[in-house]
XYZ file of N, CA and C in Angstrom:
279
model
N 18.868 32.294 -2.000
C 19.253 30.970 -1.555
C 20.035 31.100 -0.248
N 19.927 29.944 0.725
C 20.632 30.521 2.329
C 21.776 29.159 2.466
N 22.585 29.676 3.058
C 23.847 28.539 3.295
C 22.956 26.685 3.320
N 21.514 26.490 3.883
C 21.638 25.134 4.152
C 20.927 25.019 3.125
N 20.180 25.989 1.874
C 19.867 25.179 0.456
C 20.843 24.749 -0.688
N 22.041 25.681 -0.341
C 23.601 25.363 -0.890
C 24.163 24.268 -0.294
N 24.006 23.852 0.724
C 23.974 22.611 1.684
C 23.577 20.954 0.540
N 22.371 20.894 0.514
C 21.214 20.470 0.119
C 21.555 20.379 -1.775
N 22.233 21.504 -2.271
C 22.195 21.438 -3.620
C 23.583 20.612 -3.951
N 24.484 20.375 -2.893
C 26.245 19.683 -3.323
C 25.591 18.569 -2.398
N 25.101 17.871 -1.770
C 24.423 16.898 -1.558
C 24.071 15.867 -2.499
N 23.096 16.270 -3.786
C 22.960 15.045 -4.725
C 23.584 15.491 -6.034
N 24.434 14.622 -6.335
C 25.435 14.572 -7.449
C 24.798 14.981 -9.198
N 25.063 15.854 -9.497
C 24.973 16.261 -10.635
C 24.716 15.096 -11.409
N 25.110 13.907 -11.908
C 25.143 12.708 -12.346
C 24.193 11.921 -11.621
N 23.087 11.029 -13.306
C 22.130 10.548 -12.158
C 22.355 9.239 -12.024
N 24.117 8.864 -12.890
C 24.338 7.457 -12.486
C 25.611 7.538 -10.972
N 25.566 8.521 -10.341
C 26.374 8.515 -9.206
C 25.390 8.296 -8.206
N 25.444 7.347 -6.826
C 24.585 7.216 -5.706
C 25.100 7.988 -4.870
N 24.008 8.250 -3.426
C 24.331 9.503 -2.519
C 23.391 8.798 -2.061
N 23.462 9.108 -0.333
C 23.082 8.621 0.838
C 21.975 9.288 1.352
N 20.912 9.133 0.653
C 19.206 9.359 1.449
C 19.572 9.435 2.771
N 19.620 9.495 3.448
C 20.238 9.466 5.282
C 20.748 11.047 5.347
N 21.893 11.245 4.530
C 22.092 12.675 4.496
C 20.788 13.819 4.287
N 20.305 13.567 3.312
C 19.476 14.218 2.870
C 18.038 14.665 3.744
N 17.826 13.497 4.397
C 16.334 13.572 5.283
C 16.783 14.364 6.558
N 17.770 13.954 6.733
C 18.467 14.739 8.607
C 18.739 16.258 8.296
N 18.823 16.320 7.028
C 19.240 17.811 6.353
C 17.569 18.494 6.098
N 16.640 18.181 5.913
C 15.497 18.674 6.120
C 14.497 18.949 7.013
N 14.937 17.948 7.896
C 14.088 17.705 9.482
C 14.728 18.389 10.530
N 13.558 18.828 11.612
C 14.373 19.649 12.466
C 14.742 18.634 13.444
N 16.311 19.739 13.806
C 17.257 18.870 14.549
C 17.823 17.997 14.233
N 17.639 17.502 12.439
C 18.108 16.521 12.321
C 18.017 15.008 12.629
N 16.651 14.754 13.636
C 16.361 13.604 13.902
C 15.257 13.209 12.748
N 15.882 11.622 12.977
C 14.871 11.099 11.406
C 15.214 9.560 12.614
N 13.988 9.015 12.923
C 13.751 7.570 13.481
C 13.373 6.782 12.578
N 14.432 5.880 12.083
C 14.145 4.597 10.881
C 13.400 3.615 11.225
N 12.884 2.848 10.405
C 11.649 1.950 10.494
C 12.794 0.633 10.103
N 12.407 -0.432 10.221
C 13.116 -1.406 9.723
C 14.119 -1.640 9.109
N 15.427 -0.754 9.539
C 16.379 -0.319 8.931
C 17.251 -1.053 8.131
N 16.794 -2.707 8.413
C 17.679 -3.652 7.909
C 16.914 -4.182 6.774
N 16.121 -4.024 6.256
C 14.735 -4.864 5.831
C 14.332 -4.126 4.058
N 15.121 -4.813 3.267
C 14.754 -3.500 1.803
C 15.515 -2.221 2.053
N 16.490 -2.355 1.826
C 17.634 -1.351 2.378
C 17.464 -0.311 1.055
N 17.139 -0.864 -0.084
C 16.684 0.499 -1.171
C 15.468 1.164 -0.934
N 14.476 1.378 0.321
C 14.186 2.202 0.689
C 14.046 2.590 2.137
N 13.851 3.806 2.251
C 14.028 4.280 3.989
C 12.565 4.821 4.016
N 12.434 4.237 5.415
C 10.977 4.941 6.153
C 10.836 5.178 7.555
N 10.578 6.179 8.215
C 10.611 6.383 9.369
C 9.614 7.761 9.521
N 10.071 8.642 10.742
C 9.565 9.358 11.361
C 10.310 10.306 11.412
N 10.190 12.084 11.125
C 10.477 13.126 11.045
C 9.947 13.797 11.373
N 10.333 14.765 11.553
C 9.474 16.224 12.334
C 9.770 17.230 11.622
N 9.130 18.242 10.293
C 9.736 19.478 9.821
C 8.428 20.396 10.042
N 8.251 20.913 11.551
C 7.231 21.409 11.749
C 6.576 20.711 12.602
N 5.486 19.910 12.081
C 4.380 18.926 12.402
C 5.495 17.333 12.392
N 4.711 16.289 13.270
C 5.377 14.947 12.699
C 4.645 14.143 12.013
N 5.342 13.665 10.879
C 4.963 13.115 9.933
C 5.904 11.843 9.168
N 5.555 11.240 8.530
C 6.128 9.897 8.091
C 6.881 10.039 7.030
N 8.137 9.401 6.623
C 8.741 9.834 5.288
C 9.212 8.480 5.043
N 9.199 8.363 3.707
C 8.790 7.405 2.957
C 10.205 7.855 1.260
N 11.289 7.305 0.965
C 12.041 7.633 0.232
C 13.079 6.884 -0.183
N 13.345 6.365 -2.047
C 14.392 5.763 -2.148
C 15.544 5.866 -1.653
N 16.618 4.658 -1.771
C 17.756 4.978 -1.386
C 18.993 4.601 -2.410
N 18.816 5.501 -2.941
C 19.913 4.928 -3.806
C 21.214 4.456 -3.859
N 22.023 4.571 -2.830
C 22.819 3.581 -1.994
C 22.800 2.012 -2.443
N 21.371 1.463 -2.504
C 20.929 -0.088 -2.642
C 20.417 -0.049 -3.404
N 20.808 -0.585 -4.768
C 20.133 -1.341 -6.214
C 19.696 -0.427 -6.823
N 20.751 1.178 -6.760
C 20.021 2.283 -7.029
C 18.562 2.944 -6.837
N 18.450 2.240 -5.284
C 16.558 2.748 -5.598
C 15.847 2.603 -5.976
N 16.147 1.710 -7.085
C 14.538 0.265 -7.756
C 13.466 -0.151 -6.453
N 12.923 0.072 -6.478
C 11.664 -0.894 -5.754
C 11.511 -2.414 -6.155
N 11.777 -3.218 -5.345
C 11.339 -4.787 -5.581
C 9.940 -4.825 -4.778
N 10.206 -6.372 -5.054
C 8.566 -6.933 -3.915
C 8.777 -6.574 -2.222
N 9.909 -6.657 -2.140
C 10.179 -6.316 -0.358
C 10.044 -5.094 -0.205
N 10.778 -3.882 -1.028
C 10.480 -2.748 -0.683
C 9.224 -1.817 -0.738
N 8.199 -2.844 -2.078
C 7.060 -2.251 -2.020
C 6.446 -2.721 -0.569
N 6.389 -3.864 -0.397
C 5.904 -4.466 1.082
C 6.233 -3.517 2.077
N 7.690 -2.801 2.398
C 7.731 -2.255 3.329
C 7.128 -0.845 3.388
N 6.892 -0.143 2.165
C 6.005 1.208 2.073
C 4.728 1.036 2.287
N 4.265 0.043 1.652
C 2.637 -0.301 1.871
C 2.532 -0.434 3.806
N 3.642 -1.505 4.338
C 3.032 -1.663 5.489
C 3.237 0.419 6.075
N 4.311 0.728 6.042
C 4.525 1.779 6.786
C 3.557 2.749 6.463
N 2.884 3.364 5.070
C 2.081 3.901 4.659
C 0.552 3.796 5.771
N -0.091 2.418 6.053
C -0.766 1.628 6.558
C -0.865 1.720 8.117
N 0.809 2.561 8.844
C 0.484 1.956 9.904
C 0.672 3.676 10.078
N 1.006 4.805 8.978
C 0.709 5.866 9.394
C -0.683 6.206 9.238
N -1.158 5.366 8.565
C -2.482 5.644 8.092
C -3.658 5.390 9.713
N -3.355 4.589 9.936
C -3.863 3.992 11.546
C -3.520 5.211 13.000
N -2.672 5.605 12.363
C -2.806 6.983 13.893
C -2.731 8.288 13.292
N -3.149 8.461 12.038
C -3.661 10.147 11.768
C -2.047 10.075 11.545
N -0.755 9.886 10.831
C -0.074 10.826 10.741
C 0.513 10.723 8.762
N 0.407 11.829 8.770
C 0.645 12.362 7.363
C 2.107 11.706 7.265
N 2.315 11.199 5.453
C 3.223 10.718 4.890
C 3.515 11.915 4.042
């Protein structure tokens, strides 16, 4: 195991009724740390944007921060569209 999977493992809380900040977590996997959000205001229990770990590709992930990460009708709306519009220029989710 290397210092940033020990990183990564005190990151999400032992407890799966404690919330933790998806935001941490994606910038902690992607290189450099850049993660470009999609509609950041819009269904705030889930995040979608653009990452790079390697190749660039689309990420798509609850947030448990907001309503613990349930999916409603808005947040499915916002995966379907983002899914849809990676789907339209070749880039992997």
């Amino acid at each position: 195991m290397t210092a940033s999977d020990a990183e990564l493992d005190t990151l999400i809380p032992d407890s799966p009724n404690q919330p933790y900040d998806m935001h941490d977590v994606i910038t902690r996997v992607l290189d450099d740390g850049e993660f470009l959000e999609i509609h950041a205001g819009f269904a705030q229990n889930l995040v979608v944007g653009f990452g790079r770990s390697g190749d660039q590709c689309g990420r798509v992930a609850n947030q448990p921060m907001h309503f613990a990460g349930t999916l409603d009708i808005d947040a499915s709306e916002k995966a379907a569209r983002f899914v849809r519009t990676c789907d339209c220029f070749n880039i992997p989710c």
